[in-house]
Short mmCIF file of C-alpha atoms in Angstrom, two decimals:
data_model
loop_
_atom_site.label_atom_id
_atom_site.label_comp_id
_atom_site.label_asym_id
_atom_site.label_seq_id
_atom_site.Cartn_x
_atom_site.Cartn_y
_atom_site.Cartn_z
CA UNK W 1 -4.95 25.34 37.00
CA UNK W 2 -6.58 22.99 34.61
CA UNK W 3 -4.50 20.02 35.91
CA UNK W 4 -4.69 21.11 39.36
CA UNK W 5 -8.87 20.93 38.61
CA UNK W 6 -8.68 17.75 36.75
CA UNK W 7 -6.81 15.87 39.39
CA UNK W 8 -9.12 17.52 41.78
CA UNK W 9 -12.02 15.89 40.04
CA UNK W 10 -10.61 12.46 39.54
CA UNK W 11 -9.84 12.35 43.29
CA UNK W 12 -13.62 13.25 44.22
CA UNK W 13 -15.19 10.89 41.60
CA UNK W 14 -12.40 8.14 43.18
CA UNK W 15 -13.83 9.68 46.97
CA UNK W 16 -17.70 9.17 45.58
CA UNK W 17 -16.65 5.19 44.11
CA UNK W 18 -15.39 4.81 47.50
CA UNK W 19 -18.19 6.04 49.43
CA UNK W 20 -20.62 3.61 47.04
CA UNK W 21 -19.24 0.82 48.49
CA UNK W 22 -18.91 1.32 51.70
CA UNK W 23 -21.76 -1.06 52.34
CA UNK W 24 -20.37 -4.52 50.51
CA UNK W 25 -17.24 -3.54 52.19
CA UNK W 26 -18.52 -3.10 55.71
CA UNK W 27 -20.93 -6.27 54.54
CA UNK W 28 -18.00 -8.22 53.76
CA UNK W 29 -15.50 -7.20 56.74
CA UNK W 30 -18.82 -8.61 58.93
CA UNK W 31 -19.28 -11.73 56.99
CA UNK W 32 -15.35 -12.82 57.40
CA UNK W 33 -15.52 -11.90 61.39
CA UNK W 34 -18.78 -14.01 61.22
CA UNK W 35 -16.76 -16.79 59.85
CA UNK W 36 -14.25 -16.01 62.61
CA UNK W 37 -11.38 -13.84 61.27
CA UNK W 38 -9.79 -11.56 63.46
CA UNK W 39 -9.97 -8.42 62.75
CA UNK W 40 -6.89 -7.91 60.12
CA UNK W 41 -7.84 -11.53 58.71
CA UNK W 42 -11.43 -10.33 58.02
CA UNK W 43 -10.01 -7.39 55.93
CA UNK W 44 -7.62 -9.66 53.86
CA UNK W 45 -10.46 -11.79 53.35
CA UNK W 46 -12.88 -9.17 52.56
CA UNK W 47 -9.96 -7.70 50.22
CA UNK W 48 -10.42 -10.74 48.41
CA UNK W 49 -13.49 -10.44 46.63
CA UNK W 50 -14.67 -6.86 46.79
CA UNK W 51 -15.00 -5.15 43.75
CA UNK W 52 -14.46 -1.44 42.80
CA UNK W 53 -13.03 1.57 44.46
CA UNK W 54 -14.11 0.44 47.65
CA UNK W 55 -11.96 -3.49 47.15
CA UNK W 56 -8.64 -1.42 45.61
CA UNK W 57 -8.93 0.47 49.23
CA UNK W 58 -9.42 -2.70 51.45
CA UNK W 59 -6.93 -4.32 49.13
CA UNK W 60 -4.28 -1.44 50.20
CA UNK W 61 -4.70 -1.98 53.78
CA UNK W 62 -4.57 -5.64 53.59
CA UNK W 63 -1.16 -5.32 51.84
CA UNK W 64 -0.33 -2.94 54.47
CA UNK W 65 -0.94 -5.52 57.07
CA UNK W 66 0.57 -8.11 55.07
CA UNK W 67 4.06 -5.81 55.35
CA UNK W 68 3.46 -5.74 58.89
CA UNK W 69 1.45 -2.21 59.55
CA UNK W 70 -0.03 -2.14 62.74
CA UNK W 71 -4.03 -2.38 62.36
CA UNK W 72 -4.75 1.13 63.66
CA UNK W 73 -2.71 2.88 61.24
CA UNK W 74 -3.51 1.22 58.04
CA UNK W 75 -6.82 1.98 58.99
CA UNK W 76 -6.53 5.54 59.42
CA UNK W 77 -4.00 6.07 56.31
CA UNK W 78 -7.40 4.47 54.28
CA UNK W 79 -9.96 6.99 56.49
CA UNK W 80 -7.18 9.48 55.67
CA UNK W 81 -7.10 9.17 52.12
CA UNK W 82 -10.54 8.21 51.35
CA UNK W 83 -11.95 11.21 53.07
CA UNK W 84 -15.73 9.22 53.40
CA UNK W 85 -18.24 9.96 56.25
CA UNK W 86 -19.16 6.22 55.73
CA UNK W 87 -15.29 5.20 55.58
CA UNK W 88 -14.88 7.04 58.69
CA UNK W 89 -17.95 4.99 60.56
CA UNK W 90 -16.42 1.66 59.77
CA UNK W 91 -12.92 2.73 60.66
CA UNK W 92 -14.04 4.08 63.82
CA UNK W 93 -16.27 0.90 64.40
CA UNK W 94 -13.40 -0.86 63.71
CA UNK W 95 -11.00 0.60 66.15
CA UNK W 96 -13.58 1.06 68.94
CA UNK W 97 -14.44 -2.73 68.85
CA UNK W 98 -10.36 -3.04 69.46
CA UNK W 99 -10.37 -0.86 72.20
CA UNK W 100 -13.47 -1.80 74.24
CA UNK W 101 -14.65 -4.78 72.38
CA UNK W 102 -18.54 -5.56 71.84
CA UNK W 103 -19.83 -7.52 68.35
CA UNK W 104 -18.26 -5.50 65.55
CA UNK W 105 -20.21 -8.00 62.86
CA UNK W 106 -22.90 -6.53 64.11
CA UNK W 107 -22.39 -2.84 64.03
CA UNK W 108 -20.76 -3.42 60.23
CA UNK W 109 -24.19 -4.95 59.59
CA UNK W 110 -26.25 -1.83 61.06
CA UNK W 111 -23.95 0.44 59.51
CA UNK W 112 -23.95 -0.86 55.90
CA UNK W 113 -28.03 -0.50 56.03
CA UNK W 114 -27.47 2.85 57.08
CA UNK W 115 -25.14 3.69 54.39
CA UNK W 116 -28.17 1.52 51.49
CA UNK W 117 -30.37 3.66 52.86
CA UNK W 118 -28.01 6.97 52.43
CA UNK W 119 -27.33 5.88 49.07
CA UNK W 120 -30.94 5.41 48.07
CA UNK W 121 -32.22 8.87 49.10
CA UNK W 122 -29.70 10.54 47.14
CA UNK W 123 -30.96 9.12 44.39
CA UNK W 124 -34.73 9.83 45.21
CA UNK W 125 -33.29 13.19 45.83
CA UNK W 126 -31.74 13.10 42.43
CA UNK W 127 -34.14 11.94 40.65
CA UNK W 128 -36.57 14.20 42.30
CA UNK W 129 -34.39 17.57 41.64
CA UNK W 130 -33.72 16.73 37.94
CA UNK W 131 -36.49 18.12 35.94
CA UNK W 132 -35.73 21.73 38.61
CA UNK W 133 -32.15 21.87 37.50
CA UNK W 134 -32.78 21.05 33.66
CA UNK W 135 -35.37 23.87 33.62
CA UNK W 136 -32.98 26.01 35.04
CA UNK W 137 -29.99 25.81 33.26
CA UNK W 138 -32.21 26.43 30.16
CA UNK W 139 -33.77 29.44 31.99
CA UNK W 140 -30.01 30.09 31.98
CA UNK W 141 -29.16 29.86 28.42
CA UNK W 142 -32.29 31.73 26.68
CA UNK W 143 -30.38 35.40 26.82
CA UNK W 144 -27.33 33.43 24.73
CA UNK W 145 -29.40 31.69 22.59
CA UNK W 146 -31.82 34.98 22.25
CA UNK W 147 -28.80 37.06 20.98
CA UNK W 148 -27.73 34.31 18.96
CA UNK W 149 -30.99 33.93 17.19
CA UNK W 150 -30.81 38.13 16.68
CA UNK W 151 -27.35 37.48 15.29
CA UNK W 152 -28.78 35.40 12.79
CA UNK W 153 -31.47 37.48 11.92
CA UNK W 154 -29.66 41.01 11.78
CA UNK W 155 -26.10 40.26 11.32
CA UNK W 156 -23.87 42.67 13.26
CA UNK W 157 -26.41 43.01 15.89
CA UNK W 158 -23.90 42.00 18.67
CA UNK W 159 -21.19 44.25 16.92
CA UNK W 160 -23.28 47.13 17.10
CA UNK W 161 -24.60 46.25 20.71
CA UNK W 162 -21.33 45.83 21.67
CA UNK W 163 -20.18 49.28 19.99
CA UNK W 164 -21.38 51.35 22.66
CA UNK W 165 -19.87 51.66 25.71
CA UNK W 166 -22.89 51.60 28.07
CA UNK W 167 -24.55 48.54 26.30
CA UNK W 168 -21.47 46.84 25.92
CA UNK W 169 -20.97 46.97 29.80
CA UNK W 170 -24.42 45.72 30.38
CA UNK W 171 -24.07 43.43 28.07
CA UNK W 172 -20.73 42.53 29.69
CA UNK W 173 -22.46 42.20 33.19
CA UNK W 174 -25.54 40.43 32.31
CA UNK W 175 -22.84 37.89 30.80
CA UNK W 176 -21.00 37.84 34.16
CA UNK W 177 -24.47 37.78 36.33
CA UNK W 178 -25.16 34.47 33.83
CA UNK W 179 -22.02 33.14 34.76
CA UNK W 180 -23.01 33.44 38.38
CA UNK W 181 -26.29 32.23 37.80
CA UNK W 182 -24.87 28.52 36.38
CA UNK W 183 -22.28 27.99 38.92
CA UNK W 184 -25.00 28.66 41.53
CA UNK W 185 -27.84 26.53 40.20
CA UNK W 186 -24.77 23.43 39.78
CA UNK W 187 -23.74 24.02 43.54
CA UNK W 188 -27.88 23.93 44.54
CA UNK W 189 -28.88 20.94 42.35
CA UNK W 190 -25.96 18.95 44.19
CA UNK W 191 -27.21 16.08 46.30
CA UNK W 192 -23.69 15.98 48.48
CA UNK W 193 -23.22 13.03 50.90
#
């Protein structure tokens, strides 16, 4: 389980790397078709000089082509595996342009401003949320930190609180209900993409 959680964290924190640079990637797939790339030239030039999460990705696909991978599905093994709302827009900007044409620099362009701008307001919304959710979580720890304190001033208090059976399962509950508490105020104080 704690592998299975672990892994399960690295891929998300891999997905969020991803999703922060959507924008210099769709930036840079729109410069090299500005230059006059075709499409799979403008990702092996874009591959080039990205950095981060977001490059390695572009990087894979451009290998991909390189080995002879038709466009589409190098592109949707990346949307696939990325699993990134902004990923997804320049995939499917990508393969729409393919199908019915139009000026894809331009749409990369538009897009990676919306994705700045999507950025940005999670962290006003962040920044904004962060004194709530520290005030919270040490709303959350006073009981702990209250019995810990009577600990240290009676010692045995939580043996003999914990010696009956009807404060030991309120005890036990408010300990559970705390538990709940936490995980909730973590799920509420995430800004999610």
């Amino acid at each position: 389980w704690l592998v299975a959680r672990a892994l399960r964290a690295r891929r998300e924190r891999y997905r969020r790397a991803v999703e922060a640079g959507a924008a210099p990637m769709a930036l840079a797939i729109a410069d090299a078709l500005g230059a006059g790339h075709s499409l799979r030239g403008a990702i092996a030039a874009a591959a080039e000089h990205l950095p981060g999460a977001a490059g390695h990705e572009l990087r894979r696909v451009a290998r991909e082509l390189a080995m002879g991978a038709e466009t589409e599905a190098a592109l949707e093994a990346m949307r696939a595996r990325c699993r990134s709302p902004a990923i997804e827009a320049i995939v499917a900007a990508a393969l729409l342009q393919r199908r019915a044409g139009g000026d894809l620099a331009t749409l990369l362009r538009d897009c990676a401003r919306g994705f700045e701008d999507h950025q940005r307001l999670l962290g006003e919304v962040r920044a904004a949320t962060a004194q709530a959710r520290f005030t919270a979580l040490v709303v959350a720890a006073l009981p702990l930190a209250g019995a810990g304190l009577a600990e240290l001033a009676s010692p045995g208090w939580i043996a003999g609180l914990l010696g009956s059976f009807v404060t030991a399962w309120l005890a036990g509950v408010a300990f559970v209900l705390q538990l709940v508490a936490l995980v909730a105020i973590r799920r509420l104080g995430r800004a999610e993409p």
